[in-house]
Amino acid sequence: MIPRTTRRLATAAVLAVTLPGAVSCAVGPEPATPVGAVAAAPAASAPPAAPVVPARVPETLSFTAKTLDGTAFSAAALAGKPVVLWFWAPWCATCASQAWTIAEIAPKYRDTVPIVGVAGLGEQKAMKEFVREFELAGTPQLDDRAGVLWRRFEVVEQSTFVVVDRDGRVVHQGFLDGESLTRQVDALARG
């Protein structure tokens, strides 16, 4: 074991050698610019970031609703993206066959072409069971038992798809089978 006095002297010696070097790096006059030389300009900072301008909300996406689980939903949040609205009923056999396609493609395109279900023409309990049975919980499902959105989009039968492009124009309204829906969504995602 090293005696305490020796350890203190060793620590003092290390500090005496390293402290002046550390201080001289941090303190002292700036180097002089030779006569006739041009001083370097300070590094330019990055330009201020451009403000994020929210997308214009088209009339087609100017609506709010509640999801089947009671969460508030605003279609305005989808502005600037193509969107697929799927109008379905829980007792509809065609809707049930399309549900598997929706469950398969919706997660893949969630960020580029959101698919939003609009449930109507049935009771909420049956709608929730439909969502659970076809594993649609990851896709927003709006509760439109009152038919507000069905009337707004003039949907008169289920299963109807309303495809809205990124500018808010309805580019398709009507039936789509699974293959046609997948092609349409893929084309919208590619731009």
PDB file of C-alpha atoms in Angstrom:
ATOM      1  CA  MET A   1       0.000   0.000   0.000  1.00  0.00           C
ATOM      2  CA  ILE A   2       1.268   3.474  -0.921  1.00  0.00           C
ATOM      3  CA  PRO A   3       1.531   5.848   2.056  1.00  0.00           C
ATOM      4  CA  ARG A   4      -1.018   8.686   2.095  1.00  0.00           C
ATOM      5  CA  THR A   5       1.672  11.395   1.842  1.00  0.00           C
ATOM      6  CA  THR A   6       3.145   9.786  -1.281  1.00  0.00           C
ATOM      7  CA  ARG A   7      -0.315   9.588  -2.915  1.00  0.00           C
ATOM      8  CA  ARG A   8      -0.963  13.280  -2.181  1.00  0.00           C
ATOM      9  CA  LEU A   9       2.413  14.283  -3.637  1.00  0.00           C
ATOM     10  CA  ALA A  10       1.787  12.171  -6.753  1.00  0.00           C
ATOM     11  CA  THR A  11      -1.667  13.750  -7.260  1.00  0.00           C
ATOM     12  CA  ALA A  12      -0.216  17.241  -6.778  1.00  0.00           C
ATOM     13  CA  ALA A  13       2.541  16.505  -9.299  1.00  0.00           C
ATOM     14  CA  VAL A  14       0.034  15.280 -11.905  1.00  0.00           C
ATOM     15  CA  LEU A  15      -2.130  18.378 -11.399  1.00  0.00           C
ATOM     16  CA  ALA A  16       0.905  20.681 -11.590  1.00  0.00           C
ATOM     17  CA  VAL A  17       1.865  19.209 -14.956  1.00  0.00           C
ATOM     18  CA  THR A  18      -1.586  18.926 -16.591  1.00  0.00           C
ATOM     19  CA  LEU A  19      -3.403  21.964 -15.190  1.00  0.00           C
ATOM     20  CA  PRO A  20      -1.339  24.665 -16.946  1.00  0.00           C
ATOM     21  CA  GLY A  21      -1.762  22.838 -20.286  1.00  0.00           C
ATOM     22  CA  ALA A  22      -5.519  22.600 -19.820  1.00  0.00           C
ATOM     23  CA  VAL A  23      -5.829  26.241 -18.796  1.00  0.00           C
ATOM     24  CA  SER A  24      -3.650  27.483 -21.651  1.00  0.00           C
ATOM     25  CA  CYS A  25      -5.955  25.742 -24.161  1.00  0.00           C
ATOM     26  CA  ALA A  26      -8.988  27.520 -22.813  1.00  0.00           C
ATOM     27  CA  VAL A  27      -7.588  30.942 -22.018  1.00  0.00           C
ATOM     28  CA  GLY A  28      -5.414  33.311 -23.946  1.00  0.00           C
ATOM     29  CA  PRO A  29      -5.452  35.891 -26.677  1.00  0.00           C
ATOM     30  CA  GLU A  30      -6.902  35.074 -30.054  1.00  0.00           C
ATOM     31  CA  PRO A  31      -4.257  34.554 -32.717  1.00  0.00           C
ATOM     32  CA  ALA A  32      -3.559  37.750 -34.613  1.00  0.00           C
ATOM     33  CA  THR A  33      -4.476  38.070 -38.258  1.00  0.00           C
ATOM     34  CA  PRO A  34      -1.411  39.015 -40.270  1.00  0.00           C
ATOM     35  CA  VAL A  35      -1.472  42.478 -41.870  1.00  0.00           C
ATOM     36  CA  GLY A  36      -3.137  42.360 -45.268  1.00  0.00           C
ATOM     37  CA  ALA A  37      -4.824  39.019 -44.592  1.00  0.00           C
ATOM     38  CA  VAL A  38      -8.558  38.777 -44.487  1.00  0.00           C
ATOM     39  CA  ALA A  39     -10.011  37.303 -41.354  1.00  0.00           C
ATOM     40  CA  ALA A  40     -12.153  34.256 -41.903  1.00  0.00           C
ATOM     41  CA  ALA A  41     -15.840  34.905 -41.575  1.00  0.00           C
ATOM     42  CA  PRO A  42     -17.548  33.066 -38.779  1.00  0.00           C
ATOM     43  CA  ALA A  43     -19.235  29.863 -39.870  1.00  0.00           C
ATOM     44  CA  ALA A  44     -22.706  30.568 -41.151  1.00  0.00           C
ATOM     45  CA  SER A  45     -25.472  28.950 -39.186  1.00  0.00           C
ATOM     46  CA  ALA A  46     -28.058  26.857 -40.955  1.00  0.00           C
ATOM     47  CA  PRO A  47     -30.845  28.882 -42.519  1.00  0.00           C
ATOM     48  CA  PRO A  48     -34.053  28.892 -40.529  1.00  0.00           C
ATOM     49  CA  ALA A  49     -36.311  25.992 -41.365  1.00  0.00           C
ATOM     50  CA  ALA A  50     -39.247  26.806 -43.588  1.00  0.00           C
ATOM     51  CA  PRO A  51     -42.493  26.750 -41.653  1.00  0.00           C
ATOM     52  CA  VAL A  52     -44.558  23.635 -42.157  1.00  0.00           C
ATOM     53  CA  VAL A  53     -47.650  24.602 -44.078  1.00  0.00           C
ATOM     54  CA  PRO A  54     -50.579  22.294 -43.412  1.00  0.00           C
ATOM     55  CA  ALA A  55     -52.319  20.865 -46.443  1.00  0.00           C
ATOM     56  CA  ARG A  56     -55.440  22.660 -47.607  1.00  0.00           C
ATOM     57  CA  VAL A  57     -58.456  20.712 -46.399  1.00  0.00           C
ATOM     58  CA  PRO A  58     -60.722  19.921 -49.339  1.00  0.00           C
ATOM     59  CA  GLU A  59     -64.482  19.914 -48.874  1.00  0.00           C
ATOM     60  CA  THR A  60     -64.550  16.126 -49.234  1.00  0.00           C
ATOM     61  CA  LEU A  61     -62.435  15.777 -46.076  1.00  0.00           C
ATOM     62  CA  SER A  62     -64.132  18.528 -44.057  1.00  0.00           C
ATOM     63  CA  PHE A  63     -65.964  16.251 -41.654  1.00  0.00           C
ATOM     64  CA  THR A  64     -65.642  14.807 -38.189  1.00  0.00           C
ATOM     65  CA  ALA A  65     -67.068  11.621 -36.732  1.00  0.00           C
ATOM     66  CA  LYS A  66     -66.662   9.141 -33.908  1.00  0.00           C
ATOM     67  CA  THR A  67     -64.994   5.782 -34.348  1.00  0.00           C
ATOM     68  CA  LEU A  68     -66.733   2.607 -33.205  1.00  0.00           C
ATOM     69  CA  ASP A  69     -64.687   2.775 -29.991  1.00  0.00           C
ATOM     70  CA  GLY A  70     -65.837   6.379 -29.348  1.00  0.00           C
ATOM     71  CA  THR A  71     -62.637   8.201 -30.363  1.00  0.00           C
ATOM     72  CA  ALA A  72     -63.003  11.553 -32.126  1.00  0.00           C
ATOM     73  CA  PHE A  73     -61.994  11.439 -35.783  1.00  0.00           C
ATOM     74  CA  SER A  74     -61.225  14.379 -38.067  1.00  0.00           C
ATOM     75  CA  ALA A  75     -60.849  13.665 -41.768  1.00  0.00           C
ATOM     76  CA  ALA A  76     -59.004  16.996 -42.109  1.00  0.00           C
ATOM     77  CA  ALA A  77     -55.939  15.226 -40.684  1.00  0.00           C
ATOM     78  CA  LEU A  78     -55.820  13.213 -43.926  1.00  0.00           C
ATOM     79  CA  ALA A  79     -55.645  16.277 -46.196  1.00  0.00           C
ATOM     80  CA  GLY A  80     -52.868  16.078 -48.773  1.00  0.00           C
ATOM     81  CA  LYS A  81     -53.049  12.273 -48.985  1.00  0.00           C
ATOM     82  CA  PRO A  82     -55.192  10.036 -51.126  1.00  0.00           C
ATOM     83  CA  VAL A  83     -57.846   8.370 -48.970  1.00  0.00           C
ATOM     84  CA  VAL A  84     -60.171   5.412 -49.397  1.00  0.00           C
ATOM     85  CA  LEU A  85     -63.519   5.512 -47.595  1.00  0.00           C
ATOM     86  CA  TRP A  86     -65.149   2.096 -47.369  1.00  0.00           C
ATOM     87  CA  PHE A  87     -68.885   2.145 -46.635  1.00  0.00           C
ATOM     88  CA  TRP A  88     -69.961  -1.189 -45.170  1.00  0.00           C
ATOM     89  CA  ALA A  89     -72.678  -2.855 -43.113  1.00  0.00           C
ATOM     90  CA  PRO A  90     -72.109  -5.639 -40.576  1.00  0.00           C
ATOM     91  CA  TRP A  91     -74.638  -8.044 -42.137  1.00  0.00           C
ATOM     92  CA  CYS A  92     -73.385  -7.588 -45.722  1.00  0.00           C
ATOM     93  CA  ALA A  93     -71.803 -10.727 -47.273  1.00  0.00           C
ATOM     94  CA  THR A  94     -69.970  -8.664 -49.901  1.00  0.00           C
ATOM     95  CA  CYS A  95     -68.554  -6.431 -47.158  1.00  0.00           C
ATOM     96  CA  ALA A  96     -67.372  -9.520 -45.289  1.00  0.00           C
ATOM     97  CA  SER A  97     -65.513 -10.790 -48.348  1.00  0.00           C
ATOM     98  CA  GLN A  98     -63.890  -7.371 -48.854  1.00  0.00           C
ATOM     99  CA  ALA A  99     -62.965  -7.098 -45.175  1.00  0.00           C
ATOM    100  CA  TRP A 100     -60.160  -9.631 -45.628  1.00  0.00           C
ATOM    101  CA  THR A 101     -58.601  -7.482 -48.371  1.00  0.00           C
ATOM    102  CA  ILE A 102     -58.930  -4.355 -46.214  1.00  0.00           C
ATOM    103  CA  ALA A 103     -57.315  -6.146 -43.259  1.00  0.00           C
ATOM    104  CA  GLU A 104     -54.460  -7.243 -45.519  1.00  0.00           C
ATOM    105  CA  ILE A 105     -53.648  -3.988 -47.363  1.00  0.00           C
ATOM    106  CA  ALA A 106     -54.617  -1.246 -44.899  1.00  0.00           C
ATOM    107  CA  PRO A 107     -51.571  -1.684 -42.609  1.00  0.00           C
ATOM    108  CA  LYS A 108     -49.209  -1.629 -45.608  1.00  0.00           C
ATOM    109  CA  TYR A 109     -50.604   1.665 -46.932  1.00  0.00           C
ATOM    110  CA  ARG A 110     -51.534   3.282 -43.594  1.00  0.00           C
ATOM    111  CA  ASP A 111     -49.124   6.224 -44.052  1.00  0.00           C
ATOM    112  CA  THR A 112     -49.554   6.745 -47.801  1.00  0.00           C
ATOM    113  CA  VAL A 113     -53.189   5.880 -48.591  1.00  0.00           C
ATOM    114  CA  PRO A 114     -55.253   5.618 -45.407  1.00  0.00           C
ATOM    115  CA  ILE A 115     -58.319   3.393 -45.614  1.00  0.00           C
ATOM    116  CA  VAL A 116     -61.192   4.441 -43.379  1.00  0.00           C
ATOM    117  CA  GLY A 117     -64.222   2.240 -42.818  1.00  0.00           C
ATOM    118  CA  VAL A 118     -67.624   3.907 -42.507  1.00  0.00           C
ATOM    119  CA  ALA A 119     -69.958   1.472 -40.764  1.00  0.00           C
ATOM    120  CA  GLY A 120     -73.690   1.952 -41.173  1.00  0.00           C
ATOM    121  CA  LEU A 121     -77.023   0.216 -41.551  1.00  0.00           C
ATOM    122  CA  GLY A 122     -76.654  -1.844 -38.395  1.00  0.00           C
ATOM    123  CA  GLU A 123     -76.284  -1.863 -34.649  1.00  0.00           C
ATOM    124  CA  GLN A 124     -73.046  -0.843 -32.966  1.00  0.00           C
ATOM    125  CA  LYS A 125     -72.631  -4.223 -31.266  1.00  0.00           C
ATOM    126  CA  ALA A 126     -72.805  -6.001 -34.636  1.00  0.00           C
ATOM    127  CA  MET A 127     -70.384  -3.466 -36.146  1.00  0.00           C
ATOM    128  CA  LYS A 128     -67.853  -4.061 -33.367  1.00  0.00           C
ATOM    129  CA  GLU A 129     -68.178  -7.837 -33.788  1.00  0.00           C
ATOM    130  CA  PHE A 130     -67.568  -7.440 -37.539  1.00  0.00           C
ATOM    131  CA  VAL A 131     -64.391  -5.430 -36.868  1.00  0.00           C
ATOM    132  CA  ARG A 132     -63.181  -8.011 -34.356  1.00  0.00           C
ATOM    133  CA  GLU A 133     -64.010 -11.015 -36.601  1.00  0.00           C
ATOM    134  CA  PHE A 134     -62.216  -9.587 -39.631  1.00  0.00           C
ATOM    135  CA  GLU A 135     -59.283  -8.135 -37.660  1.00  0.00           C
ATOM    136  CA  LEU A 136     -59.949  -4.539 -38.728  1.00  0.00           C
ATOM    137  CA  ALA A 137     -59.072  -2.916 -35.396  1.00  0.00           C
ATOM    138  CA  GLY A 138     -55.910  -1.312 -36.844  1.00  0.00           C
ATOM    139  CA  THR A 139     -57.964   0.576 -39.442  1.00  0.00           C
ATOM    140  CA  PRO A 140     -60.166   3.517 -38.387  1.00  0.00           C
ATOM    141  CA  GLN A 141     -63.809   2.422 -38.420  1.00  0.00           C
ATOM    142  CA  LEU A 142     -66.329   5.236 -38.153  1.00  0.00           C
ATOM    143  CA  ASP A 143     -69.693   4.738 -36.459  1.00  0.00           C
ATOM    144  CA  ASP A 144     -72.222   6.164 -38.925  1.00  0.00           C
ATOM    145  CA  ARG A 145     -75.410   4.516 -37.660  1.00  0.00           C
ATOM    146  CA  ALA A 146     -77.216   7.833 -38.248  1.00  0.00           C
ATOM    147  CA  GLY A 147     -76.137   7.774 -41.907  1.00  0.00           C
ATOM    148  CA  VAL A 148     -74.644  11.281 -41.912  1.00  0.00           C
ATOM    149  CA  LEU A 149     -71.612  10.320 -43.994  1.00  0.00           C
ATOM    150  CA  TRP A 150     -73.580   7.918 -46.166  1.00  0.00           C
ATOM    151  CA  ARG A 151     -75.865  10.830 -47.144  1.00  0.00           C
ATOM    152  CA  ARG A 152     -72.971  13.278 -47.486  1.00  0.00           C
ATOM    153  CA  PHE A 153     -71.257  11.009 -50.044  1.00  0.00           C
ATOM    154  CA  GLU A 154     -74.585   9.909 -51.580  1.00  0.00           C
ATOM    155  CA  VAL A 155     -73.894   6.258 -50.862  1.00  0.00           C
ATOM    156  CA  VAL A 156     -77.046   4.243 -51.483  1.00  0.00           C
ATOM    157  CA  GLU A 157     -75.729   0.705 -51.104  1.00  0.00           C
ATOM    158  CA  GLN A 158     -73.049  -1.226 -49.365  1.00  0.00           C
ATOM    159  CA  SER A 159     -70.275  -2.090 -50.118  1.00  0.00           C
ATOM    160  CA  THR A 160     -69.183   1.168 -51.698  1.00  0.00           C
ATOM    161  CA  PHE A 161     -65.697   2.616 -51.964  1.00  0.00           C
ATOM    162  CA  VAL A 162     -65.155   6.356 -52.286  1.00  0.00           C
ATOM    163  CA  VAL A 163     -61.594   6.986 -53.454  1.00  0.00           C
ATOM    164  CA  VAL A 164     -60.324  10.526 -52.924  1.00  0.00           C
ATOM    165  CA  ASP A 165     -57.077  11.705 -54.533  1.00  0.00           C
ATOM    166  CA  ARG A 166     -54.514  13.870 -52.722  1.00  0.00           C
ATOM    167  CA  ASP A 167     -56.249  17.033 -54.009  1.00  0.00           C
ATOM    168  CA  GLY A 168     -59.574  15.997 -52.512  1.00  0.00           C
ATOM    169  CA  ARG A 169     -61.258  14.950 -55.775  1.00  0.00           C
ATOM    170  CA  VAL A 170     -63.395  11.818 -55.774  1.00  0.00           C
ATOM    171  CA  VAL A 171     -61.784   9.633 -58.439  1.00  0.00           C
ATOM    172  CA  HIS A 172     -63.928   6.536 -57.885  1.00  0.00           C
ATOM    173  CA  GLN A 173     -67.230   5.825 -56.196  1.00  0.00           C
ATOM    174  CA  GLY A 174     -68.757   2.381 -56.290  1.00  0.00           C
ATOM    175  CA  PHE A 175     -67.915  -1.275 -56.017  1.00  0.00           C
ATOM    176  CA  LEU A 176     -64.340  -2.597 -56.124  1.00  0.00           C
ATOM    177  CA  ASP A 177     -63.384  -6.242 -55.798  1.00  0.00           C
ATOM    178  CA  GLY A 178     -60.256  -7.134 -53.805  1.00  0.00           C
ATOM    179  CA  GLU A 179     -57.893  -7.107 -56.790  1.00  0.00           C
ATOM    180  CA  SER A 180     -59.230  -3.817 -58.170  1.00  0.00           C
ATOM    181  CA  LEU A 181     -59.028  -2.193 -54.739  1.00  0.00           C
ATOM    182  CA  THR A 182     -55.444  -3.365 -54.248  1.00  0.00           C
ATOM    183  CA  ARG A 183     -54.422  -2.040 -57.694  1.00  0.00           C
ATOM    184  CA  GLN A 184     -56.160   1.300 -57.064  1.00  0.00           C
ATOM    185  CA  VAL A 185     -54.514   1.781 -53.642  1.00  0.00           C
ATOM    186  CA  ASP A 186     -51.103   0.764 -54.966  1.00  0.00           C
ATOM    187  CA  ALA A 187     -51.386   3.240 -57.867  1.00  0.00           C
ATOM    188  CA  LEU A 188     -52.381   6.041 -55.457  1.00  0.00           C
ATOM    189  CA  ALA A 189     -49.441   5.205 -53.178  1.00  0.00           C
ATOM    190  CA  ARG A 190     -46.982   5.458 -56.082  1.00  0.00           C
ATOM    191  CA  GLY A 191     -48.270   8.908 -56.883  1.00  0.00           C
TER     192      GLY A 191
END
